[in-house]
JSON list of C-alpha atoms in Angstrom, two decimals:
[
{"chain": "A", "resi": 1, "resn": "MET", "atom": "CA", "xyz": [-74.90, -57.52, -56.29]},
{"chain": "A", "resi": 2, "resn": "THR", "atom": "CA", "xyz": [-75.33, -53.58, -57.47]},
{"chain": "A", "resi": 3, "resn": "SER", "atom": "CA", "xyz": [-73.68, -51.08, -55.52]},
{"chain": "A", "resi": 4, "resn": "ASN", "atom": "CA", "xyz": [-76.98, -49.79, -54.99]},
{"chain": "A", "resi": 5, "resn": "HIS", "atom": "CA", "xyz": [-78.17, -53.51, -53.20]},
{"chain": "A", "resi": 6, "resn": "LEU", "atom": "CA", "xyz": [-74.69, -52.76, -50.86]},
{"chain": "A", "resi": 7, "resn": "ARG", "atom": "CA", "xyz": [-75.75, -49.08, -49.67]},
{"chain": "A", "resi": 8, "resn": "ARG", "atom": "CA", "xyz": [-79.26, -50.41, -49.18]},
{"chain": "A", "resi": 9, "resn": "MET", "atom": "CA", "xyz": [-78.09, -52.98, -46.81]},
{"chain": "A", "resi": 10, "resn": "ALA", "atom": "CA", "xyz": [-75.14, -51.20, -44.98]},
{"chain": "A", "resi": 11, "resn": "ARG", "atom": "CA", "xyz": [-78.00, -47.74, -44.06]},
{"chain": "A", "resi": 12, "resn": "THR", "atom": "CA", "xyz": [-80.01, -51.23, -42.49]},
{"chain": "A", "resi": 13, "resn": "LEU", "atom": "CA", "xyz": [-77.57, -52.21, -40.80]},
{"chain": "A", "resi": 14, "resn": "ALA", "atom": "CA", "xyz": [-76.39, -48.97, -39.19]},
{"chain": "A", "resi": 15, "resn": "GLY", "atom": "CA", "xyz": [-79.62, -48.47, -38.40]},
{"chain": "A", "resi": 16, "resn": "VAL", "atom": "CA", "xyz": [-80.28, -51.79, -36.34]},
{"chain": "A", "resi": 17, "resn": "VAL", "atom": "CA", "xyz": [-76.93, -50.73, -34.59]},
{"chain": "A", "resi": 18, "resn": "LEU", "atom": "CA", "xyz": [-78.17, -47.13, -33.54]},
{"chain": "A", "resi": 19, "resn": "VAL", "atom": "CA", "xyz": [-81.34, -48.61, -32.45]},
{"chain": "A", "resi": 20, "resn": "ALA", "atom": "CA", "xyz": [-79.69, -51.12, -30.15]},
{"chain": "A", "resi": 21, "resn": "VAL", "atom": "CA", "xyz": [-76.93, -48.85, -28.91]},
{"chain": "A", "resi": 22, "resn": "GLY", "atom": "CA", "xyz": [-80.06, -46.75, -28.05]},
{"chain": "A", "resi": 23, "resn": "LEU", "atom": "CA", "xyz": [-81.91, -49.22, -25.85]},
{"chain": "A", "resi": 24, "resn": "ALA", "atom": "CA", "xyz": [-78.35, -50.61, -23.85]},
{"chain": "A", "resi": 25, "resn": "ALA", "atom": "CA", "xyz": [-77.81, -46.49, -23.35]},
{"chain": "A", "resi": 26, "resn": "GLY", "atom": "CA", "xyz": [-81.40, -46.10, -22.14]},
{"chain": "A", "resi": 27, "resn": "ALA", "atom": "CA", "xyz": [-82.01, -49.64, -19.83]},
{"chain": "A", "resi": 28, "resn": "SER", "atom": "CA", "xyz": [-78.50, -48.03, -18.73]},
{"chain": "A", "resi": 29, "resn": "GLN", "atom": "CA", "xyz": [-79.47, -44.67, -17.54]},
{"chain": "A", "resi": 30, "resn": "ALA", "atom": "CA", "xyz": [-82.59, -47.04, -15.68]},
{"chain": "A", "resi": 31, "resn": "THR", "atom": "CA", "xyz": [-80.22, -49.31, -14.16]},
{"chain": "A", "resi": 32, "resn": "MET", "atom": "CA", "xyz": [-79.09, -45.41, -12.36]},
{"chain": "A", "resi": 33, "resn": "ARG", "atom": "CA", "xyz": [-82.07, -44.13, -11.90]},
{"chain": "A", "resi": 34, "resn": "ALA", "atom": "CA", "xyz": [-83.17, -47.05, -10.06]},
{"chain": "A", "resi": 35, "resn": "GLU", "atom": "CA", "xyz": [-79.95, -48.17, -8.05]},
{"chain": "A", "resi": 36, "resn": "PRO", "atom": "CA", "xyz": [-80.71, -46.33, -3.48]},
{"chain": "A", "resi": 37, "resn": "ALA", "atom": "CA", "xyz": [-78.70, -43.94, -2.17]},
{"chain": "A", "resi": 38, "resn": "PHE", "atom": "CA", "xyz": [-75.62, -45.87, 0.33]},
{"chain": "A", "resi": 39, "resn": "PRO", "atom": "CA", "xyz": [-77.61, -45.81, 3.90]},
{"chain": "A", "resi": 40, "resn": "GLY", "atom": "CA", "xyz": [-74.21, -45.11, 5.49]},
{"chain": "A", "resi": 41, "resn": "SER", "atom": "CA", "xyz": [-71.31, -42.53, 5.22]},
{"chain": "A", "resi": 42, "resn": "ALA", "atom": "CA", "xyz": [-68.70, -42.31, 2.39]},
{"chain": "A", "resi": 43, "resn": "VAL", "atom": "CA", "xyz": [-65.61, -41.71, 3.93]},
{"chain": "A", "resi": 44, "resn": "SER", "atom": "CA", "xyz": [-62.13, -40.35, 2.49]},
{"chain": "A", "resi": 45, "resn": "SER", "atom": "CA", "xyz": [-58.54, -39.04, 3.47]},
{"chain": "A", "resi": 46, "resn": "GLU", "atom": "CA", "xyz": [-57.12, -36.34, 1.87]},
{"chain": "A", "resi": 47, "resn": "GLN", "atom": "CA", "xyz": [-53.57, -34.32, 3.25]},
{"chain": "A", "resi": 48, "resn": "GLY", "atom": "CA", "xyz": [-55.89, -31.62, 4.69]},
{"chain": "A", "resi": 49, "resn": "GLY", "atom": "CA", "xyz": [-57.70, -34.72, 7.62]},
{"chain": "A", "resi": 50, "resn": "VAL", "atom": "CA", "xyz": [-60.89, -36.98, 6.28]},
{"chain": "A", "resi": 51, "resn": "ARG", "atom": "CA", "xyz": [-63.73, -36.55, 5.29]},
{"chain": "A", "resi": 52, "resn": "ILE", "atom": "CA", "xyz": [-67.24, -37.96, 6.39]},
{"chain": "A", "resi": 53, "resn": "VAL", "atom": "CA", "xyz": [-70.05, -37.85, 3.71]},
{"chain": "A", "resi": 54, "resn": "GLY", "atom": "CA", "xyz": [-74.04, -39.48, 5.45]},
{"chain": "A", "resi": 55, "resn": "GLY", "atom": "CA", "xyz": [-76.70, -40.70, 3.88]},
{"chain": "A", "resi": 56, "resn": "ASP", "atom": "CA", "xyz": [-80.23, -41.45, 4.07]},
{"chain": "A", "resi": 57, "resn": "ALA", "atom": "CA", "xyz": [-79.74, -44.09, 7.21]},
{"chain": "A", "resi": 58, "resn": "ASP", "atom": "CA", "xyz": [-79.76, -43.13, 11.22]},
{"chain": "A", "resi": 59, "resn": "SER", "atom": "CA", "xyz": [-76.37, -43.42, 11.33]},
{"chain": "A", "resi": 60, "resn": "ALA", "atom": "CA", "xyz": [-74.22, -44.51, 14.56]},
{"chain": "A", "resi": 61, "resn": "ILE", "atom": "CA", "xyz": [-70.26, -43.08, 13.76]},
{"chain": "A", "resi": 62, "resn": "GLU", "atom": "CA", "xyz": [-67.62, -43.69, 15.99]},
{"chain": "A", "resi": 63, "resn": "THR", "atom": "CA", "xyz": [-63.78, -42.77, 15.39]},
{"chain": "A", "resi": 64, "resn": "ASP", "atom": "CA", "xyz": [-60.98, -44.68, 16.85]},
{"chain": "A", "resi": 65, "resn": "VAL", "atom": "CA", "xyz": [-57.86, -43.08, 16.75]},
{"chain": "A", "resi": 66, "resn": "GLN", "atom": "CA", "xyz": [-55.14, -45.95, 15.94]},
{"chain": "A", "resi": 67, "resn": "SER", "atom": "CA", "xyz": [-51.07, -45.79, 17.67]},
{"chain": "A", "resi": 68, "resn": "ASP", "atom": "CA", "xyz": [-49.73, -45.79, 14.20]},
{"chain": "A", "resi": 69, "resn": "GLY", "atom": "CA", "xyz": [-51.85, -43.07, 13.25]},
{"chain": "A", "resi": 70, "resn": "THR", "atom": "CA", "xyz": [-54.55, -44.11, 10.86]},
{"chain": "A", "resi": 71, "resn": "ILE", "atom": "CA", "xyz": [-58.38, -44.07, 11.89]},
{"chain": "A", "resi": 72, "resn": "VAL", "atom": "CA", "xyz": [-60.61, -46.72, 12.63]},
{"chain": "A", "resi": 73, "resn": "ILE", "atom": "CA", "xyz": [-64.79, -44.60, 11.39]},
{"chain": "A", "resi": 74, "resn": "THR", "atom": "CA", "xyz": [-67.15, -47.43, 12.06]},
{"chain": "A", "resi": 75, "resn": "ASP", "atom": "CA", "xyz": [-71.04, -46.48, 11.08]},
{"chain": "A", "resi": 76, "resn": "LEU", "atom": "CA", "xyz": [-73.16, -49.04, 11.99]},
{"chain": "A", "resi": 77, "resn": "ALA", "atom": "CA", "xyz": [-75.63, -48.42, 9.15]},
{"chain": "A", "resi": 78, "resn": "GLY", "atom": "CA", "xyz": [-72.75, -49.30, 6.70]},
{"chain": "A", "resi": 79, "resn": "VAL", "atom": "CA", "xyz": [-69.27, -47.33, 5.49]},
{"chain": "A", "resi": 80, "resn": "SER", "atom": "CA", "xyz": [-68.12, -47.31, 1.96]},
{"chain": "A", "resi": 81, "resn": "ALA", "atom": "CA", "xyz": [-65.10, -45.64, 1.19]},
{"chain": "A", "resi": 82, "resn": "ALA", "atom": "CA", "xyz": [-64.60, -43.24, -1.44]},
{"chain": "A", "resi": 83, "resn": "ASN", "atom": "CA", "xyz": [-61.03, -43.08, -2.34]},
{"chain": "A", "resi": 84, "resn": "ASP", "atom": "CA", "xyz": [-58.02, -45.71, -3.42]},
{"chain": "A", "resi": 85, "resn": "PRO", "atom": "CA", "xyz": [-56.53, -47.45, 0.14]},
{"chain": "A", "resi": 86, "resn": "PHE", "atom": "CA", "xyz": [-52.84, -46.17, -1.85]},
{"chain": "A", "resi": 87, "resn": "PRO", "atom": "CA", "xyz": [-53.08, -42.95, -3.40]},
{"chain": "A", "resi": 88, "resn": "GLU", "atom": "CA", "xyz": [-49.82, -41.38, -5.02]},
{"chain": "A", "resi": 89, "resn": "ASP", "atom": "CA", "xyz": [-49.93, -38.74, -1.95]},
{"chain": "A", "resi": 90, "resn": "GLY", "atom": "CA", "xyz": [-49.73, -41.51, 0.88]},
{"chain": "A", "resi": 91, "resn": "PHE", "atom": "CA", "xyz": [-53.20, -40.59, 2.06]},
{"chain": "A", "resi": 92, "resn": "GLY", "atom": "CA", "xyz": [-56.55, -42.93, 1.79]},
{"chain": "A", "resi": 93, "resn": "CYS", "atom": "CA", "xyz": [-59.04, -45.09, 3.11]},
{"chain": "A", "resi": 94, "resn": "MET", "atom": "CA", "xyz": [-59.89, -48.64, 3.33]},
{"chain": "A", "resi": 95, "resn": "ALA", "atom": "CA", "xyz": [-63.25, -50.76, 3.90]},
{"chain": "A", "resi": 96, "resn": "PHE", "atom": "CA", "xyz": [-62.70, -54.02, 6.69]},
{"chain": "A", "resi": 97, "resn": "ASP", "atom": "CA", "xyz": [-65.81, -54.24, 6.06]},
{"chain": "A", "resi": 98, "resn": "SER", "atom": "CA", "xyz": [-69.36, -53.39, 5.88]},
{"chain": "A", "resi": 99, "resn": "THR", "atom": "CA", "xyz": [-69.36, -51.03, 8.85]},
{"chain": "A", "resi": 100, "resn": "ARG", "atom": "CA", "xyz": [-65.46, -50.12, 9.19]},
{"chain": "A", "resi": 101, "resn": "ALA", "atom": "CA", "xyz": [-62.75, -48.21, 7.18]},
{"chain": "A", "resi": 102, "resn": "ARG", "atom": "CA", "xyz": [-59.29, -47.70, 8.01]},
{"chain": "A", "resi": 103, "resn": "CYS", "atom": "CA", "xyz": [-57.87, -44.01, 7.09]},
{"chain": "A", "resi": 104, "resn": "ASP", "atom": "CA", "xyz": [-54.62, -42.70, 6.77]},
{"chain": "A", "resi": 105, "resn": "PHE", "atom": "CA", "xyz": [-55.31, -39.34, 9.18]},
{"chain": "A", "resi": 106, "resn": "PRO", "atom": "CA", "xyz": [-52.78, -36.83, 9.07]},
{"chain": "A", "resi": 107, "resn": "SER", "atom": "CA", "xyz": [-50.88, -35.39, 12.72]},
{"chain": "A", "resi": 108, "resn": "ASP", "atom": "CA", "xyz": [-52.40, -32.07, 11.83]},
{"chain": "A", "resi": 109, "resn": "GLY", "atom": "CA", "xyz": [-55.36, -32.76, 10.13]},
{"chain": "A", "resi": 110, "resn": "GLY", "atom": "CA", "xyz": [-58.96, -31.95, 11.16]},
{"chain": "A", "resi": 111, "resn": "LEU", "atom": "CA", "xyz": [-62.08, -34.30, 10.46]},
{"chain": "A", "resi": 112, "resn": "ASP", "atom": "CA", "xyz": [-64.84, -32.63, 8.30]},
{"chain": "A", "resi": 113, "resn": "ALA", "atom": "CA", "xyz": [-68.43, -34.04, 8.80]},
{"chain": "A", "resi": 114, "resn": "PHE", "atom": "CA", "xyz": [-71.53, -33.23, 6.57]},
{"chain": "A", "resi": 115, "resn": "LEU", "atom": "CA", "xyz": [-74.70, -35.32, 8.59]},
{"chain": "A", "resi": 116, "resn": "GLY", "atom": "CA", "xyz": [-77.14, -37.03, 6.04]},
{"chain": "A", "resi": 117, "resn": "ALA", "atom": "CA", "xyz": [-81.61, -37.50, 6.12]},
{"chain": "A", "resi": 118, "resn": "GLY", "atom": "CA", "xyz": [-80.94, -39.25, 8.86]},
{"chain": "A", "resi": 119, "resn": "ASP", "atom": "CA", "xyz": [-81.11, -38.83, 13.21]},
{"chain": "A", "resi": 120, "resn": "ASP", "atom": "CA", "xyz": [-77.18, -39.44, 12.92]},
{"chain": "A", "resi": 121, "resn": "VAL", "atom": "CA", "xyz": [-74.83, -39.62, 16.33]},
{"chain": "A", "resi": 122, "resn": "LEU", "atom": "CA", "xyz": [-71.06, -38.65, 15.97]},
{"chain": "A", "resi": 123, "resn": "ALA", "atom": "CA", "xyz": [-68.79, -40.35, 18.56]},
{"chain": "A", "resi": 124, "resn": "THR", "atom": "CA", "xyz": [-64.84, -39.53, 18.45]},
{"chain": "A", "resi": 125, "resn": "ASP", "atom": "CA", "xyz": [-62.53, -40.41, 20.12]},
{"chain": "A", "resi": 126, "resn": "ARG", "atom": "CA", "xyz": [-60.94, -38.77, 22.84]},
{"chain": "A", "resi": 127, "resn": "ALA", "atom": "CA", "xyz": [-57.37, -38.87, 21.83]},
{"chain": "A", "resi": 128, "resn": "GLN", "atom": "CA", "xyz": [-58.25, -37.68, 18.28]},
{"chain": "A", "resi": 129, "resn": "PRO", "atom": "CA", "xyz": [-55.79, -34.54, 17.27]},
{"chain": "A", "resi": 130, "resn": "GLY", "atom": "CA", "xyz": [-56.60, -31.27, 15.67]},
{"chain": "A", "resi": 131, "resn": "GLN", "atom": "CA", "xyz": [-60.16, -29.64, 14.86]},
{"chain": "A", "resi": 132, "resn": "LEU", "atom": "CA", "xyz": [-63.71, -31.04, 14.22]},
{"chain": "A", "resi": 133, "resn": "VAL", "atom": "CA", "xyz": [-65.76, -28.92, 11.51]},
{"chain": "A", "resi": 134, "resn": "GLY", "atom": "CA", "xyz": [-69.14, -29.92, 9.75]},
{"chain": "A", "resi": 135, "resn": "THR", "atom": "CA", "xyz": [-72.41, -29.88, 9.58]},
{"chain": "A", "resi": 136, "resn": "GLY", "atom": "CA", "xyz": [-75.90, -31.51, 10.98]},
{"chain": "A", "resi": 137, "resn": "GLY", "atom": "CA", "xyz": [-78.11, -33.27, 7.95]},
{"chain": "A", "resi": 138, "resn": "SER", "atom": "CA", "xyz": [-82.21, -32.85, 7.87]},
{"chain": "A", "resi": 139, "resn": "GLY", "atom": "CA", "xyz": [-82.73, -34.88, 11.15]},
{"chain": "A", "resi": 140, "resn": "SER", "atom": "CA", "xyz": [-82.04, -34.68, 14.90]},
{"chain": "A", "resi": 141, "resn": "ASP", "atom": "CA", "xyz": [-78.70, -34.98, 15.21]},
{"chain": "A", "resi": 142, "resn": "SER", "atom": "CA", "xyz": [-75.64, -35.61, 17.99]},
{"chain": "A", "resi": 143, "resn": "VAL", "atom": "CA", "xyz": [-72.85, -34.43, 17.79]},
{"chain": "A", "resi": 144, "resn": "VAL", "atom": "CA", "xyz": [-70.96, -35.04, 21.95]},
{"chain": "A", "resi": 145, "resn": "LEU", "atom": "CA", "xyz": [-66.73, -34.77, 22.70]},
{"chain": "A", "resi": 146, "resn": "PRO", "atom": "CA", "xyz": [-65.90, -36.58, 24.98]},
{"chain": "A", "resi": 147, "resn": "MET", "atom": "CA", "xyz": [-64.44, -34.92, 28.04]},
{"chain": "A", "resi": 148, "resn": "GLY", "atom": "CA", "xyz": [-60.91, -33.97, 28.06]},
{"chain": "A", "resi": 149, "resn": "SER", "atom": "CA", "xyz": [-60.89, -34.25, 24.27]},
{"chain": "A", "resi": 150, "resn": "GLU", "atom": "CA", "xyz": [-58.37, -31.23, 23.05]},
{"chain": "A", "resi": 151, "resn": "VAL", "atom": "CA", "xyz": [-60.36, -31.00, 19.38]},
{"chain": "A", "resi": 152, "resn": "HIS", "atom": "CA", "xyz": [-61.49, -27.77, 18.61]},
{"chain": "A", "resi": 153, "resn": "LEU", "atom": "CA", "xyz": [-65.38, -28.20, 17.31]},
{"chain": "A", "resi": 154, "resn": "ARG", "atom": "CA", "xyz": [-66.57, -25.83, 14.76]},
{"chain": "A", "resi": 155, "resn": "PHE", "atom": "CA", "xyz": [-70.41, -27.32, 13.72]},
{"chain": "A", "resi": 156, "resn": "ARG", "atom": "CA", "xyz": [-73.31, -26.10, 12.75]},
{"chain": "A", "resi": 157, "resn": "GLY", "atom": "CA", "xyz": [-77.04, -27.52, 13.64]},
{"chain": "A", "resi": 158, "resn": "ASN", "atom": "CA", "xyz": [-79.27, -28.30, 10.31]},
{"chain": "A", "resi": 159, "resn": "LYS", "atom": "CA", "xyz": [-83.17, -28.35, 10.22]},
{"chain": "A", "resi": 160, "resn": "GLY", "atom": "CA", "xyz": [-83.65, -31.19, 13.33]},
{"chain": "A", "resi": 161, "resn": "ALA", "atom": "CA", "xyz": [-83.70, -30.48, 17.00]},
{"chain": "A", "resi": 162, "resn": "ASP", "atom": "CA", "xyz": [-79.70, -31.44, 17.46]},
{"chain": "A", "resi": 163, "resn": "VAL", "atom": "CA", "xyz": [-77.18, -32.22, 20.95]},
{"chain": "A", "resi": 164, "resn": "ILE", "atom": "CA", "xyz": [-73.61, -30.40, 20.10]},
{"chain": "A", "resi": 165, "resn": "ALA", "atom": "CA", "xyz": [-71.62, -29.86, 23.20]},
{"chain": "A", "resi": 166, "resn": "GLY", "atom": "CA", "xyz": [-67.63, -29.57, 22.87]},
{"chain": "A", "resi": 167, "resn": "ALA", "atom": "CA", "xyz": [-65.00, -30.29, 25.38]},
{"chain": "A", "resi": 168, "resn": "SER", "atom": "CA", "xyz": [-61.93, -28.48, 26.73]},
{"chain": "A", "resi": 169, "resn": "ALA", "atom": "CA", "xyz": [-61.01, -26.45, 23.61]},
{"chain": "A", "resi": 170, "resn": "ASN", "atom": "CA", "xyz": [-62.24, -22.67, 22.30]},
{"chain": "A", "resi": 171, "resn": "ASP", "atom": "CA", "xyz": [-64.99, -23.74, 20.26]},
{"chain": "A", "resi": 172, "resn": "LEU", "atom": "CA", "xyz": [-68.15, -22.16, 17.78]},
{"chain": "A", "resi": 173, "resn": "LEU", "atom": "CA", "xyz": [-71.32, -24.28, 18.11]},
{"chain": "A", "resi": 174, "resn": "ARG", "atom": "CA", "xyz": [-74.49, -22.88, 16.19]},
{"chain": "A", "resi": 175, "resn": "GLY", "atom": "CA", "xyz": [-77.80, -24.35, 16.27]},
{"chain": "A", "resi": 176, "resn": "GLY", "atom": "CA", "xyz": [-80.37, -24.02, 12.87]},
{"chain": "A", "resi": 177, "resn": "PRO", "atom": "CA", "xyz": [-83.79, -23.62, 13.42]},
{"chain": "A", "resi": 178, "resn": "GLY", "atom": "CA", "xyz": [-85.09, -26.98, 15.85]},
{"chain": "A", "resi": 179, "resn": "ALA", "atom": "CA", "xyz": [-85.21, -26.18, 19.15]},
{"chain": "A", "resi": 180, "resn": "ASP", "atom": "CA", "xyz": [-81.34, -27.35, 19.88]},
{"chain": "A", "resi": 181, "resn": "LEU", "atom": "CA", "xyz": [-78.99, -27.75, 22.55]},
{"chain": "A", "resi": 182, "resn": "LEU", "atom": "CA", "xyz": [-75.38, -26.36, 22.57]},
{"chain": "A", "resi": 183, "resn": "ARG", "atom": "CA", "xyz": [-73.06, -26.95, 25.57]},
{"chain": "A", "resi": 184, "resn": "GLY", "atom": "CA", "xyz": [-69.44, -25.24, 25.35]},
{"chain": "A", "resi": 185, "resn": "ARG", "atom": "CA", "xyz": [-68.49, -26.36, 28.69]},
{"chain": "A", "resi": 186, "resn": "ALA", "atom": "CA", "xyz": [-64.64, -25.81, 29.02]},
{"chain": "A", "resi": 187, "resn": "GLY", "atom": "CA", "xyz": [-62.60, -23.45, 27.18]},
{"chain": "A", "resi": 188, "resn": "GLY", "atom": "CA", "xyz": [-63.76, -19.66, 25.98]},
{"chain": "A", "resi": 189, "resn": "ASP", "atom": "CA", "xyz": [-66.22, -20.88, 23.20]},
{"chain": "A", "resi": 190, "resn": "VAL", "atom": "CA", "xyz": [-68.76, -19.21, 21.04]},
{"chain": "A", "resi": 191, "resn": "ILE", "atom": "CA", "xyz": [-72.65, -20.31, 21.37]},
{"chain": "A", "resi": 192, "resn": "ASN", "atom": "CA", "xyz": [-75.04, -19.25, 18.99]},
{"chain": "A", "resi": 193, "resn": "GLY", "atom": "CA", "xyz": [-78.69, -20.72, 18.75]},
{"chain": "A", "resi": 194, "resn": "LYS", "atom": "CA", "xyz": [-80.19, -19.74, 16.01]},
{"chain": "A", "resi": 195, "resn": "LYS", "atom": "CA", "xyz": [-83.82, -19.50, 15.38]},
{"chain": "A", "resi": 196, "resn": "GLY", "atom": "CA", "xyz": [-86.18, -21.94, 17.24]},
{"chain": "A", "resi": 197, "resn": "GLY", "atom": "CA", "xyz": [-86.64, -22.75, 21.18]},
{"chain": "A", "resi": 198, "resn": "ASP", "atom": "CA", "xyz": [-82.57, -22.96, 21.96]},
{"chain": "A", "resi": 199, "resn": "ARG", "atom": "CA", "xyz": [-81.66, -24.21, 25.03]},
{"chain": "A", "resi": 200, "resn": "LEU", "atom": "CA", "xyz": [-77.73, -22.63, 25.47]},
{"chain": "A", "resi": 201, "resn": "PHE", "atom": "CA", "xyz": [-75.04, -23.72, 28.36]},
{"chain": "A", "resi": 202, "resn": "GLY", "atom": "CA", "xyz": [-71.61, -22.23, 28.48]},
{"chain": "A", "resi": 203, "resn": "GLY", "atom": "CA", "xyz": [-69.18, -23.45, 30.69]},
{"chain": "A", "resi": 204, "resn": "SER", "atom": "CA", "xyz": [-66.23, -23.15, 32.91]},
{"chain": "A", "resi": 205, "resn": "GLY", "atom": "CA", "xyz": [-64.05, -20.17, 30.12]},
{"chain": "A", "resi": 206, "resn": "ASP", "atom": "CA", "xyz": [-65.54, -17.35, 29.22]},
{"chain": "A", "resi": 207, "resn": "ASP", "atom": "CA", "xyz": [-67.96, -17.55, 26.76]},
{"chain": "A", "resi": 208, "resn": "SER", "atom": "CA", "xyz": [-69.94, -15.92, 24.39]},
{"chain": "A", "resi": 209, "resn": "LEU", "atom": "CA", "xyz": [-73.92, -16.35, 23.91]},
{"chain": "A", "resi": 210, "resn": "HIS", "atom": "CA", "xyz": [-76.15, -15.61, 21.54]},
{"chain": "A", "resi": 211, "resn": "ALA", "atom": "CA", "xyz": [-79.86, -15.53, 21.36]},
{"chain": "A", "resi": 212, "resn": "ARG", "atom": "CA", "xyz": [-81.27, -12.81, 19.44]},
{"chain": "A", "resi": 213, "resn": "HIS", "atom": "CA", "xyz": [-83.29, -14.37, 16.59]},
{"chain": "A", "resi": 214, "resn": "GLY", "atom": "CA", "xyz": [-86.63, -13.52, 17.53]},
{"chain": "A", "resi": 215, "resn": "ASP", "atom": "CA", "xyz": [-87.62, -16.65, 19.11]},
{"chain": "A", "resi": 216, "resn": "ARG", "atom": "CA", "xyz": [-88.32, -17.32, 22.62]},
{"chain": "A", "resi": 217, "resn": "ASP", "atom": "CA", "xyz": [-85.34, -19.95, 24.20]},
{"chain": "A", "resi": 218, "resn": "LYS", "atom": "CA", "xyz": [-86.01, -22.47, 27.03]},
{"chain": "A", "resi": 219, "resn": "ARG", "atom": "CA", "xyz": [-82.59, -21.28, 28.62]},
{"chain": "A", "resi": 220, "resn": "ILE", "atom": "CA", "xyz": [-79.73, -19.44, 28.76]},
{"chain": "A", "resi": 221, "resn": "ASP", "atom": "CA", "xyz": [-76.55, -20.03, 31.22]},
{"chain": "A", "resi": 222, "resn": "CYS", "atom": "CA", "xyz": [-73.26, -19.11, 30.79]},
{"chain": "A", "resi": 223, "resn": "ALA", "atom": "CA", "xyz": [-72.08, -20.83, 34.00]},
{"chain": "A", "resi": 224, "resn": "ARG", "atom": "CA", "xyz": [-68.92, -19.91, 34.97]},
{"chain": "A", "resi": 225, "resn": "GLY", "atom": "CA", "xyz": [-66.22, -17.52, 33.61]},
{"chain": "A", "resi": 226, "resn": "ALA", "atom": "CA", "xyz": [-66.50, -13.61, 32.46]},
{"chain": "A", "resi": 227, "resn": "ASP", "atom": "CA", "xyz": [-69.18, -14.80, 30.33]},
{"chain": "A", "resi": 228, "resn": "ARG", "atom": "CA", "xyz": [-71.69, -12.42, 28.22]},
{"chain": "A", "resi": 229, "resn": "ALA", "atom": "CA", "xyz": [-75.25, -13.20, 26.18]},
{"chain": "A", "resi": 230, "resn": "ALA", "atom": "CA", "xyz": [-77.29, -11.50, 23.81]},
{"chain": "A", "resi": 231, "resn": "VAL", "atom": "CA", "xyz": [-80.98, -11.86, 23.94]},
{"chain": "A", "resi": 232, "resn": "ASP", "atom": "CA", "xyz": [-84.10, -11.19, 22.79]},
{"chain": "A", "resi": 233, "resn": "ARG", "atom": "CA", "xyz": [-85.91, -8.59, 25.37]},
{"chain": "A", "resi": 234, "resn": "HIS", "atom": "CA", "xyz": [-89.23, -9.56, 27.21]},
{"chain": "A", "resi": 235, "resn": "ILE", "atom": "CA", "xyz": [-88.90, -13.09, 24.76]},
{"chain": "A", "resi": 236, "resn": "ASP", "atom": "CA", "xyz": [-86.15, -15.07, 26.40]},
{"chain": "A", "resi": 237, "resn": "PRO", "atom": "CA", "xyz": [-85.69, -16.39, 29.95]},
{"chain": "A", "resi": 238, "resn": "ARG", "atom": "CA", "xyz": [-83.34, -14.44, 32.45]},
{"chain": "A", "resi": 239, "resn": "PRO", "atom": "CA", "xyz": [-79.75, -15.42, 31.27]},
{"chain": "A", "resi": 240, "resn": "VAL", "atom": "CA", "xyz": [-78.11, -17.30, 34.65]},
{"chain": "A", "resi": 241, "resn": "GLY", "atom": "CA", "xyz": [-74.54, -16.86, 35.10]},
{"chain": "A", "resi": 242, "resn": "CYS", "atom": "CA", "xyz": [-74.05, -14.39, 32.71]},
{"chain": "A", "resi": 243, "resn": "GLU", "atom": "CA", "xyz": [-71.70, -11.31, 33.58]},
{"chain": "A", "resi": 244, "resn": "ASP", "atom": "CA", "xyz": [-72.73, -8.83, 30.32]},
{"chain": "A", "resi": 245, "resn": "VAL", "atom": "CA", "xyz": [-76.24, -9.42, 29.37]},
{"chain": "A", "resi": 246, "resn": "ARG", "atom": "CA", "xyz": [-77.43, -7.41, 26.34]},
{"chain": "A", "resi": 247, "resn": "ARG", "atom": "CA", "xyz": [-81.17, -7.10, 24.78]},
{"chain": "A", "resi": 248, "resn": "ARG", "atom": "CA", "xyz": [-82.37, -6.40, 22.30]},
{"chain": "A", "resi": 249, "resn": "SER", "atom": "CA", "xyz": [-86.41, -5.32, 21.94]}
]
């Protein structure tokens, strides 16, 4: 066989290999595109605390602080542990089953929660330390701390009609464009309804309620304490229990 024949055979084989590789890559990409997003919550732990990222389903998320300092996260829509349970830095999560995971939780850490596309409910353990920081998703979400909780809540609603309620600490609650219910309860809270016809409630602390966003809110109630409210003149209802009321035309 001549050298020309050998060269032609090599070129033919190379072409076959390239076609096969291309077909395999195309099939792999098609498989990746067809794979659905995880419906429940992805959880991970790092030195600063634990993070929950919601999916597309209607999630019912609960946290349960354990005596060994870890935290168990349950989501009936499903839980996936997003990092190694035994990383070098000592922080990680491990799934028990399809709906529960145990995560390392530093004593000075916090919980970050970014809810997903469904109508989600997040309920935290009364004994949970630190702070809870996060945002709602595109659904109508509920984040209500249990009475007696000392968690500092820093949470912002999103597109839906959200329910957000603090407990004993000084909280920062912000709504979104939907008709939200924001309740500070105890502590000196800052409550900002943003757009939409909201219901804003202070509590027993010295609160600040912000309702000047051009929409008629349904209720502005400062409750007890030395409170102040900023409202839209001729649009919003008369504030209740607010010592200092500032109106804007």
